[in-house]
Amino acid sequence: MSQIQSDPSTHNNLRPAFMTPQKLLPVEKCSLGCPILDCCMGGGIPCNSITEIVAESGSGKTQLCLQLSLRAQLPPFLGGLSASSLYLYTEFPFPTRRLHQLSSALQCQYPQIFASNYDPCDRIFLQSVNTADQLLDIMPQVESFLENSKTRLPVRVIVIDSMAALFRAEFENTASDLIRRSSLFFKISGKLKEFAKRFNLVVLVTNQVMDVMDSGEGVNEVRIGNLSGMYSSGRRVCPALGLSWANCVNSRLFLSKDEYESGLVGGGEKGLWESTDKRGDGFTLFLPHIPLVCPVTFVPQFELVFTSLHGGFASAEK
C-alpha cells in the first residue's frame, strides 16, 4: 500500500492563525487614572483595539481622554506605556488649561518619574480635525508620524475626541449620505485598527448619545447592546452614529449623568436653599475581554475649564 505524503507547506497553510505566540501574550493596557474604572476594565484601556467612550455632553469624556494621554507616559508598573500620545480633537476650543492642571497634578503625584524641567504636555501631540473626510485624508500623515516619530517616548496612544462631531452635522438622513457615511466609518476604523495592531497602540474615541424615542426594545427594532440599562439625565439614550459604527469598535464604555441634591449652599427668605447639580454617576462596560457587564455608581470630583489652542501635530506645551 502506497503512503500519501503531505506537503509541509500545506501544513503551514492549515495552521490556525490564532495559535501564534504573540496572541498568547497578555494584552498591554493603559490606566485611565480612575481606580474604579481601571479595576472594572481589568487594568485600563487595552492595546491593539478601538475603545469607545459614550456619554452625553458634560459627563467627563474629555477628562478621561486627557488623563489617558498623560498617564500613558508613566512606566508599565505604574499603569502606563512609557509612551507619547497623538490627540485628534474635533470640538473647539481644546481644553488647554485643564490639560495643564492635570499635568501639574501628575507631576506632583510622581515626582520621581517627572524631572523638574520635564513637562508631560510636551509628549501630547495635537491635531485639529474639522470633517470626516479630513480625518480620512490625514491617515497617511498619522502613519508617517507613528513610523518616524523623533520623540524620546514612542507614540502609542491615539485619541479622537469626538467621532460623533464629525458626522452628526455633515450628513443628511438620505440613502446616499447614509451609504457614504457607513463607507467612511469602515475606512477610518479599518486604518485605526491597522495602526493599533501594527504599532501596538491604544486607540480611544469618544461618542455622543441620542434619545430613544420608540417604546419598543432597541432602536428601529434593532437592539444595540444593553439598551434597557442606558439612561442618562433621566432619559433613555443610546450611542450616536448607529449600528454601522457600533460594528467598528471593539469595546464600549457608557457613562451616565444624573441630577442629585448637592447640599445647602445659599440663603433666602426662608433660610438656606438646596441646589441641584448634574454629575457623572455611573457607567456600563461592554468589553469583549471582560466576562460581565459591569454597572457601577460613583461621583467624580472635577471641574472642566476650557481655553483655546491652535496648531497641528504640535506638542501641548505652554
PDB file of N, CA, C and O in Angstrom, residues 33 67 72 79 116 119 125 128 144 158 172 222 225 238 242 269 289 293:
ATOM      1  N   GLY A  33      -6.547  56.591  34.931  1.00  0.00           N
ATOM      2  CA  GLY A  33      -6.399  57.493  36.062  1.00  0.00           C
ATOM      3  C   GLY A  33      -7.547  57.422  37.041  1.00  0.00           C
ATOM      4  O   GLY A  33      -7.591  58.185  38.003  1.00  0.00           O
ATOM      5  N   GLN A  67      -6.594  62.429  30.762  1.00  0.00           N
ATOM      6  CA  GLN A  67      -5.891  61.641  31.771  1.00  0.00           C
ATOM      7  C   GLN A  67      -5.169  60.462  31.129  1.00  0.00           C
ATOM      8  O   GLN A  67      -4.032  60.139  31.495  1.00  0.00           O
ATOM      9  N   ALA A  72      -0.233  57.741  29.991  1.00  0.00           N
ATOM     10  CA  ALA A  72       0.483  56.853  29.074  1.00  0.00           C
ATOM     11  C   ALA A  72       1.991  57.019  29.206  1.00  0.00           C
ATOM     12  O   ALA A  72       2.755  56.111  28.873  1.00  0.00           O
ATOM     13  N   GLY A  79       1.052  51.589  35.494  1.00  0.00           N
ATOM     14  CA  GLY A  79      -0.155  51.605  34.673  1.00  0.00           C
ATOM     15  C   GLY A  79      -0.026  52.316  33.352  1.00  0.00           C
ATOM     16  O   GLY A  79      -1.026  52.458  32.634  1.00  0.00           O
ATOM     17  N   SER A 116      12.149  67.986  37.240  1.00  0.00           N
ATOM     18  CA  SER A 116      11.638  69.344  37.431  1.00  0.00           C
ATOM     19  C   SER A 116      11.526  70.123  36.119  1.00  0.00           C
ATOM     20  O   SER A 116      10.680  70.996  35.978  1.00  0.00           O
ATOM     21  N   ASP A 119       7.984  68.572  31.197  1.00  0.00           N
ATOM     22  CA  ASP A 119       6.557  68.879  31.134  1.00  0.00           C
ATOM     23  C   ASP A 119       5.848  67.765  30.369  1.00  0.00           C
ATOM     24  O   ASP A 119       6.094  67.575  29.166  1.00  0.00           O
ATOM     25  N   PHE A 125       0.758  65.286  21.359  1.00  0.00           N
ATOM     26  CA  PHE A 125       0.790  65.977  20.069  1.00  0.00           C
ATOM     27  C   PHE A 125      -0.639  66.173  19.573  1.00  0.00           C
ATOM     28  O   PHE A 125      -1.434  65.234  19.531  1.00  0.00           O
ATOM     29  N   SER A 128      -6.004  69.319  15.001  1.00  0.00           N
ATOM     30  CA  SER A 128      -7.430  69.629  14.868  1.00  0.00           C
ATOM     31  C   SER A 128      -7.974  68.965  13.608  1.00  0.00           C
ATOM     32  O   SER A 128      -7.302  68.893  12.580  1.00  0.00           O
ATOM     33  N   SER A 144       2.822  58.033   8.931  1.00  0.00           N
ATOM     34  CA  SER A 144       4.202  58.504   8.831  1.00  0.00           C
ATOM     35  C   SER A 144       4.706  59.014  10.166  1.00  0.00           C
ATOM     36  O   SER A 144       5.868  58.793  10.540  1.00  0.00           O
ATOM     37  N   ILE A 158      -3.575  56.922  20.494  1.00  0.00           N
ATOM     38  CA  ILE A 158      -4.301  57.831  19.610  1.00  0.00           C
ATOM     39  C   ILE A 158      -5.663  58.090  20.229  1.00  0.00           C
ATOM     40  O   ILE A 158      -6.400  57.155  20.553  1.00  0.00           O
ATOM     41  N   GLU A 172     -26.836  64.199   5.809  1.00  0.00           N
ATOM     42  CA  GLU A 172     -28.298  64.196   5.867  1.00  0.00           C
ATOM     43  C   GLU A 172     -28.798  62.756   5.996  1.00  0.00           C
ATOM     44  O   GLU A 172     -28.066  61.795   5.770  1.00  0.00           O
ATOM     45  N   VAL A 222     -33.940  47.393  16.207  1.00  0.00           N
ATOM     46  CA  VAL A 222     -32.608  46.788  16.190  1.00  0.00           C
ATOM     47  C   VAL A 222     -31.983  47.000  17.557  1.00  0.00           C
ATOM     48  O   VAL A 222     -31.822  48.137  17.994  1.00  0.00           O
ATOM     49  N   GLY A 225     -26.611  46.629  21.930  1.00  0.00           N
ATOM     50  CA  GLY A 225     -26.105  46.477  23.287  1.00  0.00           C
ATOM     51  C   GLY A 225     -27.240  46.341  24.283  1.00  0.00           C
ATOM     52  O   GLY A 225     -28.365  45.936  23.963  1.00  0.00           O
ATOM     53  N   CYS A 238     -29.159  56.043  23.670  1.00  0.00           N
ATOM     54  CA  CYS A 238     -28.320  55.031  23.035  1.00  0.00           C
ATOM     55  C   CYS A 238     -27.163  55.737  22.335  1.00  0.00           C
ATOM     56  O   CYS A 238     -27.228  56.940  22.081  1.00  0.00           O
ATOM     57  N   GLY A 242     -25.278  55.062  15.149  1.00  0.00           N
ATOM     58  CA  GLY A 242     -25.979  53.892  14.654  1.00  0.00           C
ATOM     59  C   GLY A 242     -25.213  52.579  14.699  1.00  0.00           C
ATOM     60  O   GLY A 242     -24.128  52.461  15.253  1.00  0.00           O
ATOM     61  N   GLU A 269     -35.274  84.028  51.801  1.00  0.00           N
ATOM     62  CA  GLU A 269     -36.240  84.490  52.790  1.00  0.00           C
ATOM     63  C   GLU A 269     -36.570  83.402  53.809  1.00  0.00           C
ATOM     64  O   GLU A 269     -36.844  83.686  54.965  1.00  0.00           O
ATOM     65  N   HIS A 289     -13.187  41.496  26.474  1.00  0.00           N
ATOM     66  CA  HIS A 289     -12.221  40.824  27.340  1.00  0.00           C
ATOM     67  C   HIS A 289     -12.672  40.779  28.795  1.00  0.00           C
ATOM     68  O   HIS A 289     -11.949  40.292  29.654  1.00  0.00           O
ATOM     69  N   VAL A 293     -21.117  42.425  32.111  1.00  0.00           N
ATOM     70  CA  VAL A 293     -21.410  43.860  32.060  1.00  0.00           C
ATOM     71  C   VAL A 293     -21.305  44.397  33.480  1.00  0.00           C
ATOM     72  O   VAL A 293     -21.803  43.802  34.422  1.00  0.00           O
TER      73      VAL A 293
END
